[in-house]
mmCIF file of C-alpha atoms and ligand atoms in Angstrom:
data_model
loop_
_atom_site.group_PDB
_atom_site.id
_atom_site.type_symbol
_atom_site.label_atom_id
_atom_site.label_comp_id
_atom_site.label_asym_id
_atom_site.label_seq_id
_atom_site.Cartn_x
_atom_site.Cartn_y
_atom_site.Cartn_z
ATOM 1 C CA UNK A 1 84.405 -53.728 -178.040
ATOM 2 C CA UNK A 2 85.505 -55.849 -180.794
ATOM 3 C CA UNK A 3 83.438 -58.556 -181.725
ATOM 4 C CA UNK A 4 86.252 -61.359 -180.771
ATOM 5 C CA UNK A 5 89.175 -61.094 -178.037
ATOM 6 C CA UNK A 6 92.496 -61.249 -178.621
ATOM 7 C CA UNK A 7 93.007 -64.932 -177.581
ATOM 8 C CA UNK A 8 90.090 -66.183 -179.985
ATOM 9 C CA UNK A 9 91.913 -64.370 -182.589
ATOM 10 C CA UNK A 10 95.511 -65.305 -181.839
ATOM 11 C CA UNK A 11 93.818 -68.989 -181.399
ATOM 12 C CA UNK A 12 92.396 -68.446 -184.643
ATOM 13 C CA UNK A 13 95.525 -67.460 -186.528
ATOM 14 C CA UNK A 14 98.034 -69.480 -184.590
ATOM 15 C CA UNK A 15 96.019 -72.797 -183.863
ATOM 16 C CA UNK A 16 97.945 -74.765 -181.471
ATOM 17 C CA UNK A 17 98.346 -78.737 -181.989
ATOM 18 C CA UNK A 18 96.712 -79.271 -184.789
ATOM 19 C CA UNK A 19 97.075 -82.116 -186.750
ATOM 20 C CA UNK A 20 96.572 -86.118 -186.770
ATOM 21 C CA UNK A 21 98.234 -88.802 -184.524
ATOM 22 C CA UNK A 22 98.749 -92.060 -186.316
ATOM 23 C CA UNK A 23 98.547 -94.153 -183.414
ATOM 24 C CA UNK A 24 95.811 -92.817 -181.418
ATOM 25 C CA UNK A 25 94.228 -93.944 -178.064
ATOM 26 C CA UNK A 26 90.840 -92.778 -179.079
ATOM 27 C CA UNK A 27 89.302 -90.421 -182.029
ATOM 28 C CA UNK A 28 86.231 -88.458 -182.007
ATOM 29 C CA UNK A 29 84.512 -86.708 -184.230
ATOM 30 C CA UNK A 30 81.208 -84.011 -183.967
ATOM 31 C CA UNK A 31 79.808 -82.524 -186.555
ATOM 32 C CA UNK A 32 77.399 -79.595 -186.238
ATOM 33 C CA UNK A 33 74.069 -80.182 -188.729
ATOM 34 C CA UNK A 34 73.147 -76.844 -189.199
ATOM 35 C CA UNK A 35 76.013 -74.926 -189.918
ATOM 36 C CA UNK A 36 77.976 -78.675 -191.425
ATOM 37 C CA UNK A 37 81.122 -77.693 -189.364
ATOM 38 C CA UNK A 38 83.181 -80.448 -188.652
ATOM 39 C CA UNK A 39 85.741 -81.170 -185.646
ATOM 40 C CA UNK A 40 87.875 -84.490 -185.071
ATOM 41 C CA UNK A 41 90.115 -84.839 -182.466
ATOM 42 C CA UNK A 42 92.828 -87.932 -181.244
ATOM 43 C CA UNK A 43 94.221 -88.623 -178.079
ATOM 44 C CA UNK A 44 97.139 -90.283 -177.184
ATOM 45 C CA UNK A 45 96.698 -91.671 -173.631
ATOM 46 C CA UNK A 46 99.285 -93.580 -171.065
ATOM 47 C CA UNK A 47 98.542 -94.613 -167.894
ATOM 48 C CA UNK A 48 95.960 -92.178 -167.848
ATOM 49 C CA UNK A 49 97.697 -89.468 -168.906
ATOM 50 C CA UNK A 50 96.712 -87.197 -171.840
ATOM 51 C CA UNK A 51 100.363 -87.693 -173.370
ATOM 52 C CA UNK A 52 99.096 -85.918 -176.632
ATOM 53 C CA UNK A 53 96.261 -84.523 -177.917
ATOM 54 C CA UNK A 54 95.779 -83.147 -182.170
ATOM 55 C CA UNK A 55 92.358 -81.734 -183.919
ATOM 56 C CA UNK A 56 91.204 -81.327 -187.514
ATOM 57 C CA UNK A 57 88.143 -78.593 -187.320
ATOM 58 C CA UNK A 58 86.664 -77.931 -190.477
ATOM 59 C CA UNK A 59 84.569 -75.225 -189.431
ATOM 60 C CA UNK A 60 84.380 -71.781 -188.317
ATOM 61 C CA UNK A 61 87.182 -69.117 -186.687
ATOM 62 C CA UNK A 62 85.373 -69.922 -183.351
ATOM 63 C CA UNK A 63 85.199 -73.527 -183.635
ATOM 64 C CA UNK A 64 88.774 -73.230 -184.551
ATOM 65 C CA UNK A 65 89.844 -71.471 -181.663
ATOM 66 C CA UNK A 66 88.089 -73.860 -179.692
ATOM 67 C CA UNK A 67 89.789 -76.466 -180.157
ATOM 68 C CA UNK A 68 92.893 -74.972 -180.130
ATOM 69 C CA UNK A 69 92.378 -73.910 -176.601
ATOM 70 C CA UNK A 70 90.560 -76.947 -175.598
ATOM 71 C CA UNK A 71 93.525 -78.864 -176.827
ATOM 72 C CA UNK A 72 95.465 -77.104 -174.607
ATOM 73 C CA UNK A 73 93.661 -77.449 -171.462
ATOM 74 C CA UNK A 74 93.733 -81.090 -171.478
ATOM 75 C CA UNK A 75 97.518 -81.770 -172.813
ATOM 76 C CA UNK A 76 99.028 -83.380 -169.817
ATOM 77 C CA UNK A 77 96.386 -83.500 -168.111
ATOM 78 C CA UNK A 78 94.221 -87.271 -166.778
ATOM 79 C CA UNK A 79 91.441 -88.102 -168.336
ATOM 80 C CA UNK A 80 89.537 -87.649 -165.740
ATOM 81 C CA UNK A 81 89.887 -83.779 -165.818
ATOM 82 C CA UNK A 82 89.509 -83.956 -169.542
ATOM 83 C CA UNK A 83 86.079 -85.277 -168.526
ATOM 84 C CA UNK A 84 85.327 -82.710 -166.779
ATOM 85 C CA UNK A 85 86.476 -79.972 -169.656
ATOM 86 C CA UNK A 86 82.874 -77.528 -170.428
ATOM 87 C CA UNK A 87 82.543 -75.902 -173.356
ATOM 88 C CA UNK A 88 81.860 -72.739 -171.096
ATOM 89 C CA UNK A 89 85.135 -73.318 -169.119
ATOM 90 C CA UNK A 90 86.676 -73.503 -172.880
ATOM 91 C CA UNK A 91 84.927 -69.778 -173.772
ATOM 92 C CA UNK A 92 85.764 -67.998 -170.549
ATOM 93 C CA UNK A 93 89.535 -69.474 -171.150
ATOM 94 C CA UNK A 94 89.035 -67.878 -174.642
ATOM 95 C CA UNK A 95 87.862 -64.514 -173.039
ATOM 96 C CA UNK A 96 84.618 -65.227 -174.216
ATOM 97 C CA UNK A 97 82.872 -65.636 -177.529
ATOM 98 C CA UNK A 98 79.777 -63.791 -178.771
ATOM 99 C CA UNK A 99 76.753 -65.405 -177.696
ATOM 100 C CA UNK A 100 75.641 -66.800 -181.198
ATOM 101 C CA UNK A 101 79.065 -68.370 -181.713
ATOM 102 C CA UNK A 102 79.167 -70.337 -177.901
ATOM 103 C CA UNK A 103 77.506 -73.027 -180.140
ATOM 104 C CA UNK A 104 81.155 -73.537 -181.610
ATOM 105 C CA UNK A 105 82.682 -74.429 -178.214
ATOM 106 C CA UNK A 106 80.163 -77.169 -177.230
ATOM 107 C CA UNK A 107 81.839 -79.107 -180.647
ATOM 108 C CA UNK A 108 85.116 -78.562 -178.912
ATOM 109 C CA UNK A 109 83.818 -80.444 -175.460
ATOM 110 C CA UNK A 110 81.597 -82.585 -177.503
ATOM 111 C CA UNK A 111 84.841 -83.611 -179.401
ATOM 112 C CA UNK A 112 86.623 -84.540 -176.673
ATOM 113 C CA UNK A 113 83.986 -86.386 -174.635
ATOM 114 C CA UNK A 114 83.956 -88.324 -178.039
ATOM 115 C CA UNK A 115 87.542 -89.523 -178.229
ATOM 116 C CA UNK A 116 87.407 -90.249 -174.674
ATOM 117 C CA UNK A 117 84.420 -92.580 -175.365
ATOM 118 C CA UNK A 118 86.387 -94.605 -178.315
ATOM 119 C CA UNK A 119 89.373 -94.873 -175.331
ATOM 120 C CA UNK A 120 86.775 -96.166 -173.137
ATOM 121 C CA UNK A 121 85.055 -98.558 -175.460
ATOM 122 C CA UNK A 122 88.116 -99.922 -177.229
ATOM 123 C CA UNK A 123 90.039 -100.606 -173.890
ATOM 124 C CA UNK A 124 86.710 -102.286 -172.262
ATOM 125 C CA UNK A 125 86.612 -99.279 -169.429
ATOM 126 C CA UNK A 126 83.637 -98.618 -167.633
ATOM 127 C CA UNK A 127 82.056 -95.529 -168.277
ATOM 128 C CA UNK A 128 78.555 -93.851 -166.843
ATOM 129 C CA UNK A 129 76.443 -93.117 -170.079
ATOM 130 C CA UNK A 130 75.247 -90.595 -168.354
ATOM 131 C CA UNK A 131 78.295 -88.525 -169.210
ATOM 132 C CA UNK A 132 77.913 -88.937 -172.727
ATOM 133 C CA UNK A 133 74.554 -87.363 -172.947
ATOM 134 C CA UNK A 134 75.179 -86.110 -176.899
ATOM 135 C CA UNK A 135 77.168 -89.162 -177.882
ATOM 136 C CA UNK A 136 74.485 -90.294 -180.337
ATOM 137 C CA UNK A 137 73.612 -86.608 -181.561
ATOM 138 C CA UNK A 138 75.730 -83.879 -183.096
ATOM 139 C CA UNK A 139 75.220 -80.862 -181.265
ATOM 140 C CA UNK A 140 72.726 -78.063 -182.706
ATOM 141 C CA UNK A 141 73.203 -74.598 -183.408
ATOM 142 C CA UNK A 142 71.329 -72.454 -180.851
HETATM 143 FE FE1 FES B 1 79.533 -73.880 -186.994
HETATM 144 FE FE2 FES B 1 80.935 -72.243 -185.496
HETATM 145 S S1 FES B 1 79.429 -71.716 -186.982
HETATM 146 S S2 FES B 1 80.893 -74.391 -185.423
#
């Protein structure tokens, strides 16, 4: 079996909304200590609605990938949802990833749970801290 599927690899190559957005709702940004990867993302958020959603990964073909399909799985969706968006449910939509490179998904969730915490605090929303266990610390390779 090859080592990555054929949606890593077309996620890889093809990287879907990537990008900046000028005027976003809320940015995050992870970075990985060990391995110095780097992933930002923006949201753009309406009523809350994830209207549009653009990532800047400096990092690895699976952290790549990631995002690209973590991007995806939020656009359009509430921010609720996006809440609820696991860096496993990210990897099985991927078809998997090789269990040394998981690691590169939890950036992608970590990302996102990030930008949805600059929404939060910059619009005075409550938010349970408890579902930003990581917000203080990047996340580690395993
Ligand atoms: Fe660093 Fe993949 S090796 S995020």
């Amino acid at each position: 079996m090859a080592l990555y599927s054929e949606k890593v690899m077309d996620h890889f190559t093809h990287p879907r909304n990537v990008g900046t957005i000028e005027d976003a709702s809320g940015v995050g940004e992870v970075g990985n200590a060990k391995c110095g990867d780097i992933m930002k993302i923006y949201l753009k958020i309406e009523n809350d609605i994830i209207e549009d959603v653009k990532f800047e990964t400096f990092g690895c073909g699976s952290a790549i990938a990631s995002s690209s399909m973590a991007t995806e799985m939020i656009k359009g969706k509430s921010i609720h949802e996006a809440m609820r968006l696991t860096n496993k449910a990210v990897a099985e939509a991927l078809d998997g990833l090789p269990a040394h490179k998981m690691h590169c998904s939890v950036l992608a969730e970590e990302a996102i749970k990030s930008a949805l915490l600059d929404y939060f605090q910059k619009n005075n929303i409550p938010y349970d801290e408890n579902d930003f266990p990581n917000s203080e610390h990047a996340p580690q390779c395993e």
